[in-house]
Amino acid sequence: MLYQSFLIKYAEIGTKGKNRYLFEDALMKQIRHALKEVEGSFTVTKEIGRIYVKADGEYEYDDVIEALKRVFGIAWICPMFQTAERDFESVKRELVDYVRQVYPSGNLTFKVDSRRADKAYPLTSEEMNRELGEAVLDAYPEMKVDVHHPQVMLRVEVRTAVNLYSQMIPGPGGMPVGTNGKAMLLLSGGIDSPVAGYMIAKRGVKIEAVYFHAPPYTSERAKQKVVDLAKLVSRYSGPIRLHIVNFTDIQLYIYEQCPHEELTIIMRRYMMRIAQMIGEETECLALITGESIGQVASQTVQSLAATNEVCTMPVFRPVIGFDKQEIVDIAEKIDTYETSIQPYEDCCTIFVAKHPVTKPNPKVIRRSEEKLQEKIGEMVETAVKERETVMCR
Ligand code: ATP
Ligand code: MG
């Protein structure tokens, strides 16, 4: 194995002042969680401004990089050599050895970039750059210095130990999950809602999810698909508790009592109400949907306003301004696309009207919902109470 350690650089969480340690600890927790999927044993530690991952033995390099690329809060993943000996002769020797192992073909332009966290170190950064550059040139005469556009930037950091690295692999950015409260994702089997969940998790929000199914109109297989999607999103967000709500009776009741062209809107309002009820019970502070303006009749601005009317929690709609293709691009990147396009029936499409209203009038919708008064309260309560809960990881 070429590398035994990785230096993890974080971006935004570096600016959190006094609370910074909370962000660092959350990031370390998420890194450990992600590495559980990878064969091998790893130790995650931190010092001021830096997080380190050290492999305790054999491991699969590509798997580690893949896992770390899914941890929100990571800006850069830097495979590195780390040496405990800080005297300058050792640093020199180690750097020359680093170049030999990482760039065996030589024949490259380079620059040395040294940093000292410890200002009492006997050499200044400039002195280190100069002397280390010379040492590399002495050992590999075919290499050349280029201070403006080097092909290789040899980074040397003198800290508790000495870190040597030159490769920087981009992480996903964002903030570590768990640093920004929890939200309830309305997760359907479609393309958009898994992407929406991913995007909010990326900002550090823990995700809980709710899925409405309508057996026997929707199948076990459709439900399994949603569980699969939650598992795929959980690779980024950490474990997701999925609440599966039986929506059949409510849907049939709306179908019996209300004008058919208003069905989708009224159904969507009940989904939001129920999601909110479960959200309140589970300490969620917001709802998340995969709605995008104008995508379908129930997502015109008028429909969104009519749906939103029943929500007291903030509703996050991270893909609201995205075109379908932009959402698909993210779905492909996060690997949910192939699962999302499996053709299983969705509870919304079963009772869907030929000509649904596209500009619902909230007053009219409210009046239609009055026709549900007799039984709807109890039905909603039952649906919430009898929900099934699945832990997806
Ligand atoms: P998606 O691709 O996410 O299914 P969509 O384009 O099919 O979205 P709609 O069916 O109108 O759009 O749903 C809009 C949003 O409502 C979804 O993104 C999702 O957040 C939520 N939603 C729809 N159906 C369900 C369901 N059966 N269970 C949970 N949430 C749902
Ligand atoms: Mg859908």
JSON list of N, CA, C and O in Angstrom, two decimals, residues 4 36 42 191 230 260 269 306 341 351:
[
{"chain": "A", "resi": 4, "resn": "GLN", "atom": "N", "xyz": [-0.61, 5.20, 3.87]},
{"chain": "A", "resi": 4, "resn": "GLN", "atom": "CA", "xyz": [-1.18, 4.64, 5.08]},
{"chain": "A", "resi": 4, "resn": "GLN", "atom": "C", "xyz": [-2.16, 5.64, 5.74]},
{"chain": "A", "resi": 4, "resn": "GLN", "atom": "O", "xyz": [-2.97, 5.27, 6.56]},
{"chain": "A", "resi": 36, "resn": "LYS", "atom": "N", "xyz": [-17.14, 2.26, 7.72]},
{"chain": "A", "resi": 36, "resn": "LYS", "atom": "CA", "xyz": [-17.65, 0.95, 8.13]},
{"chain": "A", "resi": 36, "resn": "LYS", "atom": "C", "xyz": [-17.94, 0.07, 6.92]},
{"chain": "A", "resi": 36, "resn": "LYS", "atom": "O", "xyz": [-17.88, -1.15, 6.99]},
{"chain": "A", "resi": 42, "resn": "PHE", "atom": "N", "xyz": [-9.68, 1.44, 10.57]},
{"chain": "A", "resi": 42, "resn": "PHE", "atom": "CA", "xyz": [-9.16, 2.80, 10.41]},
{"chain": "A", "resi": 42, "resn": "PHE", "atom": "C", "xyz": [-9.28, 3.59, 11.72]},
{"chain": "A", "resi": 42, "resn": "PHE", "atom": "O", "xyz": [-10.21, 3.36, 12.50]},
{"chain": "A", "resi": 191, "resn": "ILE", "atom": "N", "xyz": [-37.81, 10.22, -9.16]},
{"chain": "A", "resi": 191, "resn": "ILE", "atom": "CA", "xyz": [-36.43, 10.67, -9.35]},
{"chain": "A", "resi": 191, "resn": "ILE", "atom": "C", "xyz": [-36.12, 11.85, -8.42]},
{"chain": "A", "resi": 191, "resn": "ILE", "atom": "O", "xyz": [-35.01, 11.98, -7.91]},
{"chain": "A", "resi": 230, "resn": "ALA", "atom": "N", "xyz": [-34.17, 4.85, -0.05]},
{"chain": "A", "resi": 230, "resn": "ALA", "atom": "CA", "xyz": [-33.76, 5.41, 1.26]},
{"chain": "A", "resi": 230, "resn": "ALA", "atom": "C", "xyz": [-32.37, 4.88, 1.62]},
{"chain": "A", "resi": 230, "resn": "ALA", "atom": "O", "xyz": [-31.53, 5.62, 2.12]},
{"chain": "A", "resi": 260, "resn": "HIS", "atom": "N", "xyz": [-63.21, 15.14, -8.76]},
{"chain": "A", "resi": 260, "resn": "HIS", "atom": "CA", "xyz": [-62.03, 14.38, -9.18]},
{"chain": "A", "resi": 260, "resn": "HIS", "atom": "C", "xyz": [-60.87, 15.23, -9.68]},
{"chain": "A", "resi": 260, "resn": "HIS", "atom": "O", "xyz": [-59.71, 14.87, -9.51]},
{"chain": "A", "resi": 269, "resn": "ARG", "atom": "N", "xyz": [-52.27, 17.70, 0.01]},
{"chain": "A", "resi": 269, "resn": "ARG", "atom": "CA", "xyz": [-52.43, 18.43, 1.27]},
{"chain": "A", "resi": 269, "resn": "ARG", "atom": "C", "xyz": [-52.47, 17.46, 2.45]},
{"chain": "A", "resi": 269, "resn": "ARG", "atom": "O", "xyz": [-51.90, 17.74, 3.51]},
{"chain": "A", "resi": 306, "resn": "ALA", "atom": "N", "xyz": [-51.34, 26.17, -2.83]},
{"chain": "A", "resi": 306, "resn": "ALA", "atom": "CA", "xyz": [-52.47, 25.48, -2.21]},
{"chain": "A", "resi": 306, "resn": "ALA", "atom": "C", "xyz": [-51.98, 24.34, -1.32]},
{"chain": "A", "resi": 306, "resn": "ALA", "atom": "O", "xyz": [-52.55, 24.06, -0.26]},
{"chain": "A", "resi": 341, "resn": "ILE", "atom": "N", "xyz": [-36.09, 4.82, -11.77]},
{"chain": "A", "resi": 341, "resn": "ILE", "atom": "CA", "xyz": [-36.83, 4.61, -13.02]},
{"chain": "A", "resi": 341, "resn": "ILE", "atom": "C", "xyz": [-37.42, 3.21, -13.15]},
{"chain": "A", "resi": 341, "resn": "ILE", "atom": "O", "xyz": [-38.08, 2.91, -14.14]},
{"chain": "A", "resi": 351, "resn": "PHE", "atom": "N", "xyz": [-55.41, 7.24, -8.85]},
{"chain": "A", "resi": 351, "resn": "PHE", "atom": "CA", "xyz": [-56.73, 7.87, -8.92]},
{"chain": "A", "resi": 351, "resn": "PHE", "atom": "C", "xyz": [-56.68, 9.20, -9.68]},
{"chain": "A", "resi": 351, "resn": "PHE", "atom": "O", "xyz": [-57.54, 10.04, -9.54]}
]
